[in-house]
PDB file of C-alpha atoms in Angstrom:
ATOM      1  CA  ILE A   1       2.601  11.381  24.167  1.00  0.00           C
ATOM      2  CA  GLY A   2      -0.131   8.800  24.652  1.00  0.00           C
ATOM      3  CA  LEU A   3      -2.159   6.915  22.076  1.00  0.00           C
ATOM      4  CA  ALA A   4      -5.257   9.079  22.489  1.00  0.00           C
ATOM      5  CA  THR A   5      -3.267  12.252  21.886  1.00  0.00           C
ATOM      6  CA  ALA A   6      -1.565  10.693  18.865  1.00  0.00           C
ATOM      7  CA  LEU A   7      -4.936   9.804  17.375  1.00  0.00           C
ATOM      8  CA  CYS A   8      -6.189  13.352  17.869  1.00  0.00           C
ATOM      9  CA  MET A   9      -3.064  14.721  16.223  1.00  0.00           C
ATOM     10  CA  ALA A  10      -3.734  12.378  13.305  1.00  0.00           C
ATOM     11  CA  GLY A  11      -7.117  14.049  12.869  1.00  0.00           C
ATOM     12  CA  LEU A  12      -9.280  11.127  13.918  1.00  0.00           C
ATOM     13  CA  GLY A  13     -11.147  13.258  16.428  1.00  0.00           C
ATOM     14  CA  HIS A  14     -12.341  15.652  13.724  1.00  0.00           C
ATOM     15  CA  ALA A  15     -13.393  13.543  10.738  1.00  0.00           C
ATOM     16  CA  ALA A  16     -14.982  10.191  10.117  1.00  0.00           C
ATOM     17  CA  PRO A  17     -12.352   8.047   8.394  1.00  0.00           C
ATOM     18  CA  SER A  18     -13.014   6.354   5.084  1.00  0.00           C
ATOM     19  CA  VAL A  19     -13.217   2.660   4.306  1.00  0.00           C
ATOM     20  CA  VAL A  20     -11.185   1.701   1.243  1.00  0.00           C
ATOM     21  CA  ALA A  21     -12.385  -1.420  -0.536  1.00  0.00           C
ATOM     22  CA  PRO A  22     -10.511  -3.718  -2.933  1.00  0.00           C
ATOM     23  CA  GLY A  23     -10.580  -2.000  -6.312  1.00  0.00           C
ATOM     24  CA  GLN A  24     -10.207   1.475  -4.788  1.00  0.00           C
ATOM     25  CA  LEU A  25      -6.431   1.548  -4.234  1.00  0.00           C
ATOM     26  CA  GLY A  26      -3.386   0.459  -6.215  1.00  0.00           C
ATOM     27  CA  LEU A  27       0.372   0.463  -5.777  1.00  0.00           C
ATOM     28  CA  LEU A  28       2.261   2.288  -8.535  1.00  0.00           C
ATOM     29  CA  SER A  29       5.951   1.878  -7.735  1.00  0.00           C
ATOM     30  CA  ILE A  30       8.288  -0.347  -5.723  1.00  0.00           C
ATOM     31  CA  SER A  31      12.053  -0.301  -5.247  1.00  0.00           C
ATOM     32  CA  SER A  32      14.519  -2.435  -3.307  1.00  0.00           C
ATOM     33  CA  VAL A  33      17.443   0.028  -3.294  1.00  0.00           C
ATOM     34  CA  GLY A  34      18.215   3.475  -1.883  1.00  0.00           C
ATOM     35  CA  SER A  35      15.336   4.878   0.161  1.00  0.00           C
ATOM     36  CA  LYS A  36      13.112   2.195  -1.438  1.00  0.00           C
ATOM     37  CA  PRO A  37      10.215   4.511  -2.332  1.00  0.00           C
ATOM     38  CA  ILE A  38       6.704   3.112  -2.685  1.00  0.00           C
ATOM     39  CA  ALA A  39       3.892   4.953  -4.463  1.00  0.00           C
ATOM     40  CA  PHE A  40       0.157   4.357  -4.169  1.00  0.00           C
ATOM     41  CA  VAL A  41      -3.034   5.911  -5.453  1.00  0.00           C
ATOM     42  CA  LEU A  42      -6.585   5.992  -4.128  1.00  0.00           C
ATOM     43  CA  MET A  43      -9.388   5.743  -6.671  1.00  0.00           C
ATOM     44  CA  CYS A  44     -12.037   7.051  -4.287  1.00  0.00           C
ATOM     45  CA  ASN A  45     -12.118  10.347  -2.399  1.00  0.00           C
ATOM     46  CA  ALA A  46     -10.879   9.715   1.151  1.00  0.00           C
ATOM     47  CA  LYS A  47     -11.575  11.826   4.226  1.00  0.00           C
ATOM     48  CA  ALA A  48      -8.965  13.313   6.510  1.00  0.00           C
ATOM     49  CA  GLY A  49      -8.142  10.851   9.272  1.00  0.00           C
ATOM     50  CA  THR A  50      -8.296   7.786   7.012  1.00  0.00           C
ATOM     51  CA  PRO A  51      -5.631   5.230   8.025  1.00  0.00           C
ATOM     52  CA  ILE A  52      -4.125   2.725   5.594  1.00  0.00           C
ATOM     53  CA  GLN A  53      -1.577   0.098   6.564  1.00  0.00           C
ATOM     54  CA  PHE A  54       1.227  -1.276   4.399  1.00  0.00           C
ATOM     55  CA  THR A  55       3.149  -4.364   5.471  1.00  0.00           C
ATOM     56  CA  ASP A  56       5.946  -6.497   4.105  1.00  0.00           C
ATOM     57  CA  ASN A  57       4.786  -9.368   6.291  1.00  0.00           C
ATOM     58  CA  GLY A  58       3.700 -12.123   3.917  1.00  0.00           C
ATOM     59  CA  TRP A  59       0.250 -13.701   3.912  1.00  0.00           C
ATOM     60  CA  LEU A  60      -0.010 -17.242   5.238  1.00  0.00           C
ATOM     61  CA  SER A  61      -1.868 -19.912   3.269  1.00  0.00           C
ATOM     62  CA  SER A  62      -3.853 -20.589   6.447  1.00  0.00           C
ATOM     63  CA  GLY A  63      -4.867 -16.914   6.602  1.00  0.00           C
ATOM     64  CA  GLY A  64      -3.426 -13.848   8.293  1.00  0.00           C
ATOM     65  CA  PHE A  65       0.056 -12.410   8.325  1.00  0.00           C
ATOM     66  CA  ARG A  66       3.381 -14.051   8.978  1.00  0.00           C
ATOM     67  CA  ALA A  67       5.032 -12.030  11.758  1.00  0.00           C
ATOM     68  CA  GLY A  68       8.522 -10.600  12.034  1.00  0.00           C
ATOM     69  CA  GLU A  69       8.703  -7.717   9.552  1.00  0.00           C
ATOM     70  CA  GLY A  70       7.078  -4.282   9.635  1.00  0.00           C
ATOM     71  CA  VAL A  71       3.972  -2.162   9.154  1.00  0.00           C
ATOM     72  CA  VAL A  72       3.785   1.431   7.931  1.00  0.00           C
ATOM     73  CA  THR A  73       0.558   3.213   8.857  1.00  0.00           C
ATOM     74  CA  TRP A  74      -0.283   6.239   6.731  1.00  0.00           C
ATOM     75  CA  VAL A  75      -2.988   8.594   8.046  1.00  0.00           C
ATOM     76  CA  ALA A  76      -4.507  11.236   5.789  1.00  0.00           C
ATOM     77  CA  ALA A  77      -3.942  14.729   7.176  1.00  0.00           C
ATOM     78  CA  ARG A  78      -6.517  16.199   4.799  1.00  0.00           C
ATOM     79  CA  ASP A  79      -9.103  14.999   2.328  1.00  0.00           C
ATOM     80  CA  VAL A  80      -7.335  13.126  -0.464  1.00  0.00           C
ATOM     81  CA  ALA A  81      -8.864  13.206  -3.927  1.00  0.00           C
ATOM     82  CA  ALA A  82      -9.104  10.124  -6.089  1.00  0.00           C
ATOM     83  CA  GLY A  83      -6.138   9.936  -8.447  1.00  0.00           C
ATOM     84  CA  GLU A  84      -3.617  11.702  -6.203  1.00  0.00           C
ATOM     85  CA  VAL A  85      -0.348   9.772  -6.023  1.00  0.00           C
ATOM     86  CA  ILE A  86       1.326   9.514  -2.611  1.00  0.00           C
ATOM     87  CA  ARG A  87       4.812   8.188  -1.863  1.00  0.00           C
ATOM     88  CA  PHE A  88       6.778   7.084   1.183  1.00  0.00           C
ATOM     89  CA  ASN A  89      10.125   5.398   1.661  1.00  0.00           C
ATOM     90  CA  GLY A  90      10.280   1.704   2.531  1.00  0.00           C
ATOM     91  CA  ASP A  91      13.875   1.381   3.675  1.00  0.00           C
ATOM     92  CA  GLY A  92      13.275   0.717   7.366  1.00  0.00           C
ATOM     93  CA  ASN A  93      13.838   4.324   8.428  1.00  0.00           C
ATOM     94  CA  THR A  94      11.163   6.802   9.528  1.00  0.00           C
ATOM     95  CA  PRO A  95       8.840   6.962   6.492  1.00  0.00           C
ATOM     96  CA  ALA A  96       8.952  10.320   4.713  1.00  0.00           C
ATOM     97  CA  VAL A  97       5.673  11.100   2.911  1.00  0.00           C
ATOM     98  CA  VAL A  98       5.363  13.009  -0.383  1.00  0.00           C
ATOM     99  CA  PRO A  99       3.431  15.270  -0.654  1.00  0.00           C
ATOM    100  CA  ALA A 100       4.118  16.034   2.989  1.00  0.00           C
ATOM    101  CA  ASN A 101       0.721  17.662   3.578  1.00  0.00           C
ATOM    102  CA  SER A 102      -1.151  14.540   2.432  1.00  0.00           C
ATOM    103  CA  GLY A 103      -0.562  12.727   5.687  1.00  0.00           C
ATOM    104  CA  SER A 104       1.896  11.242   8.119  1.00  0.00           C
ATOM    105  CA  ALA A 105       3.397   7.764   8.372  1.00  0.00           C
ATOM    106  CA  THR A 106       4.574   5.786  11.376  1.00  0.00           C
ATOM    107  CA  GLN A 107       6.381   2.477  11.435  1.00  0.00           C
ATOM    108  CA  ALA A 108       6.110  -0.543  13.712  1.00  0.00           C
ATOM    109  CA  GLY A 109       8.796  -3.195  13.393  1.00  0.00           C
ATOM    110  CA  GLN A 110      10.961  -2.728  10.331  1.00  0.00           C
ATOM    111  CA  PHE A 111       9.294  -2.270   6.960  1.00  0.00           C
ATOM    112  CA  ASN A 112      12.165  -2.806   4.522  1.00  0.00           C
ATOM    113  CA  ILE A 113      11.749  -4.052   0.940  1.00  0.00           C
ATOM    114  CA  ALA A 114      14.221  -6.869   0.287  1.00  0.00           C
ATOM    115  CA  GLY A 115      15.982  -7.212  -3.059  1.00  0.00           C
ATOM    116  CA  ALA A 116      15.821 -11.007  -2.763  1.00  0.00           C
ATOM    117  CA  GLY A 117      12.034 -10.828  -2.951  1.00  0.00           C
ATOM    118  CA  ASP A 118       9.266  -9.303  -0.876  1.00  0.00           C
ATOM    119  CA  SER A 119       5.605  -8.369  -0.806  1.00  0.00           C
ATOM    120  CA  VAL A 120       3.610  -5.275   0.057  1.00  0.00           C
ATOM    121  CA  ILE A 121       0.104  -5.914   1.298  1.00  0.00           C
ATOM    122  CA  VAL A 122      -2.190  -2.943   1.840  1.00  0.00           C
ATOM    123  CA  TYR A 123      -4.989  -3.291   4.373  1.00  0.00           C
ATOM    124  CA  GLN A 124      -7.262  -1.589   6.871  1.00  0.00           C
ATOM    125  CA  GLY A 125      -8.303  -2.899  10.254  1.00  0.00           C
ATOM    126  CA  THR A 126      -5.866  -4.580  12.617  1.00  0.00           C
ATOM    127  CA  ALA A 127      -3.045  -7.028  12.007  1.00  0.00           C
ATOM    128  CA  ALA A 128      -5.133  -9.656  13.808  1.00  0.00           C
ATOM    129  CA  GLN A 129      -8.257  -8.862  11.755  1.00  0.00           C
ATOM    130  CA  PRO A 130      -7.019  -7.259   8.521  1.00  0.00           C
ATOM    131  CA  LYS A 131      -9.161  -6.259   5.549  1.00  0.00           C
ATOM    132  CA  PRO A 132      -6.777  -6.573   2.542  1.00  0.00           C
ATOM    133  CA  VAL A 133      -7.232  -3.875  -0.095  1.00  0.00           C
ATOM    134  CA  PHE A 134      -4.362  -4.519  -2.548  1.00  0.00           C
ATOM    135  CA  GLY A 135      -1.355  -6.794  -2.729  1.00  0.00           C
ATOM    136  CA  LEU A 136       1.912  -6.869  -4.657  1.00  0.00           C
ATOM    137  CA  ASN A 137       4.358  -9.782  -4.688  1.00  0.00           C
ATOM    138  CA  TYR A 138       7.840  -8.862  -5.951  1.00  0.00           C
ATOM    139  CA  VAL A 139       9.718 -12.120  -6.510  1.00  0.00           C
ATOM    140  CA  SER A 140      11.814 -13.905  -9.150  1.00  0.00           C
ATOM    141  CA  SER A 141       8.934 -16.138 -10.288  1.00  0.00           C
ATOM    142  CA  GLY A 142       6.530 -13.254 -10.923  1.00  0.00           C
ATOM    143  CA  THR A 143       3.753 -15.208  -9.201  1.00  0.00           C
ATOM    144  CA  TRP A 144       2.230 -15.458  -5.740  1.00  0.00           C
ATOM    145  CA  ASP A 145       3.817 -18.059  -3.480  1.00  0.00           C
ATOM    146  CA  VAL A 146       2.006 -21.029  -1.985  1.00  0.00           C
ATOM    147  CA  ASN A 147       2.731 -19.765   1.523  1.00  0.00           C
ATOM    148  CA  ALA A 148       4.673 -17.104   3.421  1.00  0.00           C
ATOM    149  CA  SER A 149       7.378 -19.608   4.355  1.00  0.00           C
ATOM    150  CA  ASN A 150      10.003 -16.914   5.001  1.00  0.00           C
ATOM    151  CA  SER A 151      10.456 -13.132   4.870  1.00  0.00           C
ATOM    152  CA  ASN A 152      10.704 -13.146   1.047  1.00  0.00           C
ATOM    153  CA  THR A 153       7.462 -14.959   0.208  1.00  0.00           C
ATOM    154  CA  SER A 154       3.705 -14.449   0.412  1.00  0.00           C
ATOM    155  CA  ALA A 155       0.506 -16.236  -0.523  1.00  0.00           C
ATOM    156  CA  LEU A 156      -2.249 -14.233  -2.229  1.00  0.00           C
ATOM    157  CA  PRO A 157      -4.237 -12.453   0.530  1.00  0.00           C
ATOM    158  CA  ALA A 158      -7.791 -13.566   1.151  1.00  0.00           C
ATOM    159  CA  GLY A 159     -10.385 -11.556  -0.754  1.00  0.00           C
ATOM    160  CA  LEU A 160      -7.951 -10.316  -3.415  1.00  0.00           C
ATOM    161  CA  ILE A 161      -7.792 -11.518  -7.028  1.00  0.00           C
ATOM    162  CA  ASN A 162      -4.520 -11.556  -8.928  1.00  0.00           C
ATOM    163  CA  GLY A 163      -4.838  -9.391 -12.037  1.00  0.00           C
ATOM    164  CA  GLN A 164      -7.718  -7.414 -10.536  1.00  0.00           C
ATOM    165  CA  THR A 165      -6.904  -6.319  -6.988  1.00  0.00           C
ATOM    166  CA  ALA A 166      -3.446  -7.856  -6.661  1.00  0.00           C
ATOM    167  CA  LEU A 167      -0.299  -8.124  -8.739  1.00  0.00           C
ATOM    168  CA  ALA A 168       2.807 -10.307  -8.915  1.00  0.00           C
ATOM    169  CA  LEU A 169       5.966  -8.871 -10.490  1.00  0.00           C
ATOM    170  CA  ARG A 170       9.378 -10.336 -11.296  1.00  0.00           C
ATOM    171  CA  ASN A 171      12.132  -8.634  -9.312  1.00  0.00           C
ATOM    172  CA  GLN A 172      14.694  -8.937 -12.113  1.00  0.00           C
ATOM    173  CA  GLN A 173      15.370  -5.201 -11.814  1.00  0.00           C
ATOM    174  CA  THR A 174      15.735  -3.238  -8.622  1.00  0.00           C
ATOM    175  CA  ALA A 175      12.671  -1.083  -9.235  1.00  0.00           C
ATOM    176  CA  GLN A 176       9.369  -1.403 -11.081  1.00  0.00           C
ATOM    177  CA  ASP A 177       6.855   1.306 -11.984  1.00  0.00           C
ATOM    178  CA  TYR A 178       3.339   1.327 -13.339  1.00  0.00           C
ATOM    179  CA  THR A 179       3.460   2.941 -16.801  1.00  0.00           C
ATOM    180  CA  GLY A 180       0.006   2.125 -18.153  1.00  0.00           C
ATOM    181  CA  LEU A 181      -3.338   3.893 -18.517  1.00  0.00           C
ATOM    182  CA  THR A 182      -3.639   7.205 -16.659  1.00  0.00           C
ATOM    183  CA  ASN A 183      -7.161   8.258 -17.635  1.00  0.00           C
ATOM    184  CA  GLY A 184     -10.259   6.076 -17.405  1.00  0.00           C
ATOM    185  CA  THR A 185     -12.839   4.795 -14.985  1.00  0.00           C
ATOM    186  CA  ALA A 186     -11.680   3.777 -11.525  1.00  0.00           C
ATOM    187  CA  GLU A 187     -12.310   0.147 -12.462  1.00  0.00           C
ATOM    188  CA  GLN A 188     -10.269   0.418 -15.663  1.00  0.00           C
ATOM    189  CA  LEU A 189      -7.372   2.083 -13.872  1.00  0.00           C
ATOM    190  CA  ILE A 190      -7.128  -0.455 -11.039  1.00  0.00           C
ATOM    191  CA  ALA A 191      -7.378  -3.325 -13.542  1.00  0.00           C
ATOM    192  CA  ALA A 192      -4.547  -1.754 -15.551  1.00  0.00           C
ATOM    193  CA  ILE A 193      -2.428  -1.367 -12.410  1.00  0.00           C
ATOM    194  CA  ALA A 194      -2.963  -5.037 -11.575  1.00  0.00           C
ATOM    195  CA  SER A 195      -1.587  -6.189 -14.967  1.00  0.00           C
ATOM    196  CA  GLN A 196       2.095  -7.166 -15.258  1.00  0.00           C
ATOM    197  CA  ASP A 197       2.080  -5.868 -18.835  1.00  0.00           C
ATOM    198  CA  ASN A 198       1.709  -2.289 -17.613  1.00  0.00           C
ATOM    199  CA  TRP A 199       4.824  -2.223 -15.435  1.00  0.00           C
ATOM    200  CA  THR A 200       8.336  -1.219 -16.475  1.00  0.00           C
ATOM    201  CA  GLY A 201      11.571  -2.163 -14.724  1.00  0.00           C
ATOM    202  CA  ARG A 202      14.460   0.222 -14.123  1.00  0.00           C
ATOM    203  CA  ALA A 203      17.591   0.657 -12.060  1.00  0.00           C
ATOM    204  CA  GLY A 204      16.516   1.893  -8.656  1.00  0.00           C
ATOM    205  CA  ALA A 205      18.869   4.883  -8.824  1.00  0.00           C
ATOM    206  CA  ASN A 206      17.001   6.242 -11.868  1.00  0.00           C
ATOM    207  CA  PRO A 207      13.904   8.465 -11.524  1.00  0.00           C
ATOM    208  CA  SER A 208      10.539   6.792 -11.124  1.00  0.00           C
ATOM    209  CA  LEU A 209       8.494   6.295 -14.289  1.00  0.00           C
ATOM    210  CA  ALA A 210       5.193   6.142 -12.405  1.00  0.00           C
ATOM    211  CA  PRO A 211       2.590   8.827 -13.226  1.00  0.00           C
ATOM    212  CA  ALA A 212       2.277  11.903 -11.027  1.00  0.00           C
ATOM    213  CA  ALA A 213      -1.516  11.499 -10.951  1.00  0.00           C
ATOM    214  CA  LEU A 214      -4.356   9.446 -12.409  1.00  0.00           C
ATOM    215  CA  VAL A 215      -7.708  10.746 -13.630  1.00  0.00           C
ATOM    216  CA  GLY A 216     -10.731   8.617 -12.775  1.00  0.00           C
ATOM    217  CA  SER A 217     -13.772   9.672 -14.763  1.00  0.00           C
ATOM    218  CA  ASN A 218     -16.247   8.144 -12.311  1.00  0.00           C
ATOM    219  CA  ALA A 219     -14.364   8.487  -9.024  1.00  0.00           C
ATOM    220  CA  ALA A 220     -16.714   8.603  -6.038  1.00  0.00           C
ATOM    221  CA  ASP A 221     -16.293   9.104  -2.310  1.00  0.00           C
ATOM    222  CA  CYS A 222     -14.958   6.199  -0.299  1.00  0.00           C
ATOM    223  CA  ALA A 223     -17.472   4.736   2.136  1.00  0.00           C
ATOM    224  CA  GLN A 224     -17.496   6.258   5.614  1.00  0.00           C
ATOM    225  CA  ASP A 225     -16.468   4.046   8.473  1.00  0.00           C
ATOM    226  CA  ASP A 226     -19.168   3.393  11.042  1.00  0.00           C
ATOM    227  CA  GLY A 227     -17.936   0.077  12.365  1.00  0.00           C
ATOM    228  CA  GLY A 228     -14.257   0.404  13.186  1.00  0.00           C
ATOM    229  CA  VAL A 229     -12.943  -1.054   9.908  1.00  0.00           C
ATOM    230  CA  ALA A 230     -10.648   1.943   9.440  1.00  0.00           C
ATOM    231  CA  ALA A 231      -9.516   2.102  13.055  1.00  0.00           C
ATOM    232  CA  ILE A 232      -5.793   2.373  13.688  1.00  0.00           C
ATOM    233  CA  ASP A 233      -4.271  -0.786  15.162  1.00  0.00           C
ATOM    234  CA  PRO A 234      -2.684   0.232  18.502  1.00  0.00           C
ATOM    235  CA  GLU A 235       0.117  -2.250  17.790  1.00  0.00           C
ATOM    236  CA  THR A 236       1.213  -0.154  14.791  1.00  0.00           C
ATOM    237  CA  ILE A 237       1.411   3.162  16.682  1.00  0.00           C
ATOM    238  CA  THR A 238       4.922   4.296  17.543  1.00  0.00           C
ATOM    239  CA  ARG A 239       4.748   6.156  20.851  1.00  0.00           C
ATOM    240  CA  ILE A 240       6.585   9.470  20.746  1.00  0.00           C
TER     241      ILE A 240
END
């Protein structure tokens, strides 16, 4: 089917998508083995049709993404409440979403978390003009790199602040989960997610330790998109 039909199936013809700002989304789990599941949470109420992109392309020190890896585009199939945790696999296969009714995910290129080190950068907009929302660097140093010099490195994306809207973790174990605060204001919860101290490593074959949900006491609606910020990048649509 064509792009226009795919967008209608995603629900974009029936609801104004939401704009997710830095501080309104966090990653909760990452794994470099098995199906390599990734978990994320929104801390604002998002409308059906909202697209969010996840890429393991690193961020260049000069700005923008290093090419050559993959992008997973998740599109909300229904309204998603703040605090709901959503998961998809990051092993390079067709991304399976849990809960399945929360949305669908398509992949362009090959999104595949590498055990030798990788990053996950969450954004809206297009790959050419991205609006970073959250970033996680998963490397041996536990810091952001100076530059995305290869497929295992990434600089801190523009507009994000490490420890507030971005996080760097040591990849000494094959999986890491957020195990910190689960009830608080949206600001408190995202700040807790962005702290290394609130993450716990485990063997990737073991069950995730990440919470099933978060409770934000002041969660509000995400902003509505009236300027194309939350448009789906045609380059990340897999034609079916």
